[in-house]
């Protein structure tokens, strides 16, 4: 990963005054698979994969027609739903939605001819865990109700906090040792079309391995995640399959510079005639 980052930086700074820049909005969908380290947890609970979305901006610097650096800054939602297998959720049913800011930085190789291009790219990805919220339903919550028939009242909503000072009653849940900065590796490819007016429409598909776990398990530290019948497991990571669409606007620094040079030459000629 360090080698790839070094290559990206060399490409950027060695040709930064001669290339073409592209930037624009991007939106897409993520299919998230949760990878738990604890085999017994996977055998006891059904962890549902998640379909969610991302939205943000994309930036590309083309050093040549073939090689470019492509970077995104995205807001991503990642959800998770857990049910115990034995009772199909009658005893344990929890869900959590987490919010991330993510930035993949990739080296891109482009092939094809105008106006149709296809490409492959890959590189590191870093994301920051902003916040989270969820719901908990446990059989022991039902037993605490004055009327066991009022099952809907056994669902408890909460928001995730990362500092003990932020804990405020049963509606907050503390994760004492989270991995808020998470790292991964992204590979993929796609196609783009050059449009009239100088724009570019990009359709992108990729796969991301997130190497960082969400956090650590600790029954004494994680507040409102550890009960008699269930303890939330944070020792898991994600695999993410993404499909997205971006509309890119172009800016050519070399043409801009030539335009200024032409204007200077034209001004010099006018002065000589005068």
Short mmCIF file of C-alpha atoms in Angstrom, two decimals:
data_model
loop_
_atom_site.label_atom_id
_atom_site.label_comp_id
_atom_site.label_asym_id
_atom_site.label_seq_id
_atom_site.Cartn_x
_atom_site.Cartn_y
_atom_site.Cartn_z
CA UNK A 1 0.00 0.00 0.00
CA UNK A 2 2.87 2.42 0.78
CA UNK A 3 4.44 1.71 -2.62
CA UNK A 4 1.17 2.48 -4.39
CA UNK A 5 0.75 5.73 -2.47
CA UNK A 6 4.30 6.74 -3.46
CA UNK A 7 3.52 6.06 -7.13
CA UNK A 8 0.37 8.18 -6.90
CA UNK A 9 2.29 11.10 -5.40
CA UNK A 10 5.07 10.88 -8.00
CA UNK A 11 2.54 10.94 -10.85
CA UNK A 12 0.79 13.96 -9.37
CA UNK A 13 3.78 16.14 -8.58
CA UNK A 14 5.99 15.24 -11.55
CA UNK A 15 3.42 16.34 -14.16
CA UNK A 16 1.05 18.58 -12.24
CA UNK A 17 1.46 21.61 -14.54
CA UNK A 18 0.82 19.73 -17.78
CA UNK A 19 -2.21 17.52 -17.21
CA UNK A 20 -5.95 17.68 -17.37
CA UNK A 21 -8.26 17.82 -14.36
CA UNK A 22 -11.71 16.32 -14.04
CA UNK A 23 -14.13 16.81 -11.15
CA UNK A 24 -17.82 16.33 -10.43
CA UNK A 25 -20.55 14.71 -8.32
CA UNK A 26 -20.92 10.95 -7.85
CA UNK A 27 -23.71 8.73 -6.49
CA UNK A 28 -24.10 4.97 -6.25
CA UNK A 29 -25.03 1.84 -4.33
CA UNK A 30 -23.01 -0.42 -2.02
CA UNK A 31 -23.59 -4.09 -1.28
CA UNK A 32 -21.92 -4.80 2.07
CA UNK A 33 -20.86 -8.19 3.44
CA UNK A 34 -19.88 -8.42 7.13
CA UNK A 35 -16.89 -10.59 8.01
CA UNK A 36 -16.88 -11.78 11.63
CA UNK A 37 -13.79 -13.37 13.12
CA UNK A 38 -15.73 -15.37 15.73
CA UNK A 39 -16.97 -18.60 14.12
CA UNK A 40 -19.35 -19.36 17.02
CA UNK A 41 -21.00 -15.95 16.55
CA UNK A 42 -21.58 -16.66 12.85
CA UNK A 43 -23.04 -20.07 13.73
CA UNK A 44 -25.42 -18.59 16.32
CA UNK A 45 -26.66 -15.47 14.54
CA UNK A 46 -27.88 -14.70 11.06
CA UNK A 47 -26.06 -11.53 9.92
CA UNK A 48 -27.84 -10.03 6.95
CA UNK A 49 -25.85 -8.37 4.18
CA UNK A 50 -26.73 -4.74 3.52
CA UNK A 51 -27.69 -2.75 0.43
CA UNK A 52 -27.02 0.94 0.93
CA UNK A 53 -25.80 4.07 -0.88
CA UNK A 54 -22.93 6.51 -1.22
CA UNK A 55 -22.80 10.09 -2.47
CA UNK A 56 -20.04 12.63 -2.85
CA UNK A 57 -17.51 14.05 -5.27
CA UNK A 58 -14.85 12.69 -7.61
CA UNK A 59 -11.57 14.19 -8.80
CA UNK A 60 -9.25 12.92 -11.54
CA UNK A 61 -5.87 14.14 -12.71
CA UNK A 62 -4.80 12.82 -16.13
CA UNK A 63 -1.03 12.83 -16.51
CA UNK A 64 -1.40 11.27 -19.99
CA UNK A 65 -4.24 9.81 -22.05
CA UNK A 66 -3.52 6.44 -20.47
CA UNK A 67 -2.52 7.13 -16.87
CA UNK A 68 -4.37 9.16 -14.28
CA UNK A 69 -4.95 9.52 -10.56
CA UNK A 70 -8.55 9.20 -9.39
CA UNK A 71 -9.75 10.27 -5.91
CA UNK A 72 -13.19 10.37 -4.32
CA UNK A 73 -14.58 11.89 -1.14
CA UNK A 74 -17.80 10.08 -0.22
CA UNK A 75 -20.44 9.87 2.45
CA UNK A 76 -21.38 6.20 2.94
CA UNK A 77 -24.08 4.44 4.95
CA UNK A 78 -23.38 0.90 6.16
CA UNK A 79 -26.12 -1.08 7.89
CA UNK A 80 -26.25 -4.39 9.73
CA UNK A 81 -29.12 -6.62 10.88
CA UNK A 82 -28.71 -9.55 13.29
CA UNK A 83 -31.20 -12.30 14.28
CA UNK A 84 -30.61 -15.38 16.35
CA UNK A 85 -30.87 -18.50 14.20
CA UNK A 86 -32.60 -20.71 16.80
CA UNK A 87 -35.77 -18.58 17.07
CA UNK A 88 -35.43 -16.53 13.86
CA UNK A 89 -35.31 -13.28 15.79
CA UNK A 90 -37.86 -14.03 18.52
CA UNK A 91 -35.10 -13.94 21.17
CA UNK A 92 -32.53 -11.57 19.64
CA UNK A 93 -33.07 -8.98 16.93
CA UNK A 94 -30.75 -6.00 16.50
CA UNK A 95 -29.90 -3.53 13.76
CA UNK A 96 -27.32 -0.79 13.36
CA UNK A 97 -26.71 1.91 10.74
CA UNK A 98 -23.30 3.58 10.66
CA UNK A 99 -22.17 6.69 8.81
CA UNK A 100 -18.73 7.09 7.22
CA UNK A 101 -16.67 9.58 5.25
CA UNK A 102 -14.50 7.57 2.83
CA UNK A 103 -11.68 8.49 0.47
CA UNK A 104 -10.36 5.98 -2.08
CA UNK A 105 -7.24 7.05 -4.02
CA UNK A 106 -6.52 4.97 -7.14
CA UNK A 107 -4.10 4.76 -10.02
CA UNK A 108 -6.12 4.41 -13.24
CA UNK A 109 -5.16 2.91 -16.60
CA UNK A 110 -7.48 3.99 -19.45
CA UNK A 111 -7.94 2.17 -22.77
CA UNK A 112 -10.25 2.64 -25.74
CA UNK A 113 -10.79 5.52 -28.12
CA UNK A 114 -12.90 8.70 -28.15
CA UNK A 115 -15.78 8.90 -27.30
CA UNK A 116 -15.82 5.45 -25.62
CA UNK A 117 -13.23 4.56 -22.98
CA UNK A 118 -12.83 1.75 -20.50
CA UNK A 119 -10.43 1.56 -17.59
CA UNK A 120 -9.11 -0.43 -14.64
CA UNK A 121 -7.96 1.11 -11.36
CA UNK A 122 -6.90 0.24 -7.84
CA UNK A 123 -5.48 1.72 -4.68
CA UNK A 124 -5.86 2.31 -0.94
CA UNK A 125 -9.00 3.50 0.80
CA UNK A 126 -9.33 5.26 4.14
CA UNK A 127 -12.64 5.93 5.92
CA UNK A 128 -13.69 7.68 9.11
CA UNK A 129 -16.56 6.46 11.29
CA UNK A 130 -18.72 9.53 11.95
CA UNK A 131 -21.67 8.19 13.92
CA UNK A 132 -24.20 5.40 14.25
CA UNK A 133 -27.62 4.44 15.56
CA UNK A 134 -29.75 1.34 15.85
CA UNK A 135 -32.41 -0.69 17.60
CA UNK A 136 -32.28 -3.63 20.04
CA UNK A 137 -34.91 -6.27 20.73
CA UNK A 138 -34.14 -8.99 23.25
CA UNK A 139 -36.31 -11.56 24.98
CA UNK A 140 -35.21 -10.20 28.35
CA UNK A 141 -36.72 -6.81 27.41
CA UNK A 142 -40.12 -8.50 26.97
CA UNK A 143 -39.83 -10.12 30.39
CA UNK A 144 -39.37 -6.67 31.94
CA UNK A 145 -42.64 -5.33 30.48
CA UNK A 146 -45.73 -5.04 32.72
CA UNK A 147 -47.71 -6.72 29.93
CA UNK A 148 -45.82 -9.33 27.86
CA UNK A 149 -48.31 -8.81 25.03
CA UNK A 150 -46.89 -5.31 24.44
CA UNK A 151 -43.99 -6.73 22.41
CA UNK A 152 -43.47 -3.57 20.34
CA UNK A 153 -42.50 -1.71 23.51
CA UNK A 154 -39.52 -4.05 23.91
CA UNK A 155 -37.69 -2.40 20.98
CA UNK A 156 -35.07 0.05 22.24
CA UNK A 157 -33.57 2.73 20.01
CA UNK A 158 -30.09 4.10 20.63
CA UNK A 159 -27.39 6.29 19.12
CA UNK A 160 -23.70 5.39 19.15
CA UNK A 161 -21.24 7.52 21.13
CA UNK A 162 -17.47 7.16 21.39
CA UNK A 163 -16.80 9.05 24.64
CA UNK A 164 -18.05 8.12 28.10
CA UNK A 165 -18.90 11.76 28.75
CA UNK A 166 -21.47 11.57 25.91
CA UNK A 167 -23.45 8.71 27.50
CA UNK A 168 -26.95 9.90 28.35
CA UNK A 169 -29.31 7.21 29.61
CA UNK A 170 -30.58 4.15 27.75
CA UNK A 171 -30.81 5.95 24.41
CA UNK A 172 -27.02 6.12 24.01
CA UNK A 173 -24.59 3.24 23.56
CA UNK A 174 -20.88 3.64 24.22
CA UNK A 175 -18.24 1.96 22.08
CA UNK A 176 -15.15 2.40 24.21
CA UNK A 177 -12.49 1.12 21.77
CA UNK A 178 -13.72 1.79 18.22
CA UNK A 179 -11.59 1.82 15.09
CA UNK A 180 -12.90 5.11 13.78
CA UNK A 181 -10.16 5.34 11.13
CA UNK A 182 -10.38 2.28 8.89
CA UNK A 183 -8.19 1.17 5.98
CA UNK A 184 -8.91 -0.92 2.92
CA UNK A 185 -7.90 -1.79 -0.62
CA UNK A 186 -10.06 -1.04 -3.66
CA UNK A 187 -9.91 -2.52 -7.18
CA UNK A 188 -12.30 -2.17 -10.09
CA UNK A 189 -12.99 -0.70 -13.48
CA UNK A 190 -15.60 0.93 -15.64
CA UNK A 191 -16.40 2.96 -18.72
CA UNK A 192 -16.86 6.64 -19.50
CA UNK A 193 -18.21 8.64 -22.40
CA UNK A 194 -17.07 12.05 -23.62
CA UNK A 195 -20.14 14.25 -23.99
CA UNK A 196 -20.89 17.35 -26.00
CA UNK A 197 -19.96 20.47 -24.12
CA UNK A 198 -16.79 18.96 -22.66
CA UNK A 199 -18.38 16.82 -19.94
CA UNK A 200 -17.84 13.16 -19.20
CA UNK A 201 -20.24 10.49 -17.91
CA UNK A 202 -18.57 7.75 -15.87
CA UNK A 203 -20.01 4.37 -14.83
CA UNK A 204 -17.86 2.63 -12.24
CA UNK A 205 -17.80 -0.78 -10.51
CA UNK A 206 -15.39 -1.82 -7.77
CA UNK A 207 -14.70 -4.18 -4.90
CA UNK A 208 -13.24 -3.06 -1.56
CA UNK A 209 -11.63 -5.13 1.17
CA UNK A 210 -11.77 -3.21 4.47
CA UNK A 211 -8.94 -4.55 6.62
CA UNK A 212 -9.88 -2.82 9.90
CA UNK A 213 -12.34 -4.26 12.39
CA UNK A 214 -15.05 -1.96 13.69
CA UNK A 215 -13.66 -2.22 17.22
CA UNK A 216 -12.88 -4.46 20.17
CA UNK A 217 -15.18 -6.56 22.35
CA UNK A 218 -15.22 -5.70 26.04
CA UNK A 219 -18.13 -6.50 28.33
CA UNK A 220 -16.96 -3.90 30.85
CA UNK A 221 -16.50 -1.01 28.41
CA UNK A 222 -19.25 -1.17 25.78
CA UNK A 223 -22.33 0.26 27.49
CA UNK A 224 -25.82 -0.91 26.37
CA UNK A 225 -24.36 -3.57 24.07
CA UNK A 226 -23.96 -6.37 26.61
CA UNK A 227 -26.96 -8.15 28.08
CA UNK A 228 -27.80 -11.50 29.64
CA UNK A 229 -28.87 -13.08 26.36
CA UNK A 230 -26.73 -11.17 23.88
CA UNK A 231 -23.46 -9.24 23.51
CA UNK A 232 -22.78 -7.10 20.44
CA UNK A 233 -19.71 -8.19 18.48
CA UNK A 234 -17.51 -5.43 17.02
CA UNK A 235 -14.67 -7.62 15.79
CA UNK A 236 -15.76 -7.65 12.16
CA UNK A 237 -14.90 -5.86 8.93
CA UNK A 238 -16.60 -5.31 5.57
CA UNK A 239 -16.33 -6.33 1.95
CA UNK A 240 -18.06 -3.78 -0.26
CA UNK A 241 -19.21 -4.16 -3.87
CA UNK A 242 -20.05 -0.76 -5.37
CA UNK A 243 -21.67 0.57 -8.53
CA UNK A 244 -21.71 4.30 -9.13
CA UNK A 245 -22.27 7.05 -11.69
CA UNK A 246 -20.37 10.35 -11.90
CA UNK A 247 -20.65 13.40 -14.12
CA UNK A 248 -17.23 15.00 -14.59
CA UNK A 249 -16.30 18.52 -15.72
CA UNK A 250 -12.93 19.00 -17.40
CA UNK A 251 -10.20 21.62 -17.03
CA UNK A 252 -7.06 21.51 -19.16
CA UNK A 253 -4.20 23.46 -17.55
CA UNK A 254 -1.96 23.14 -20.63
CA UNK A 255 -4.54 24.67 -22.98
CA UNK A 256 -5.13 27.42 -20.44
CA UNK A 257 -1.42 28.17 -20.35
CA UNK A 258 -1.17 28.16 -24.18
CA UNK A 259 -4.08 30.55 -24.31
CA UNK A 260 -2.29 32.97 -22.01
CA UNK A 261 0.92 32.64 -24.09
CA UNK A 262 -1.01 33.39 -27.29
CA UNK A 263 -2.54 36.47 -25.70
CA UNK A 264 0.90 37.70 -24.62
CA UNK A 265 2.34 37.20 -28.11
CA UNK A 266 -0.64 38.96 -29.61
CA UNK A 267 -0.18 41.92 -27.24
CA UNK A 268 3.55 42.12 -28.11
CA UNK A 269 2.76 42.29 -31.84
CA UNK A 270 0.24 45.06 -31.27
CA UNK A 271 2.79 47.07 -29.29
CA UNK A 272 5.38 46.72 -32.09
CA UNK A 273 2.90 47.97 -34.70
CA UNK A 274 2.10 50.96 -32.55
#
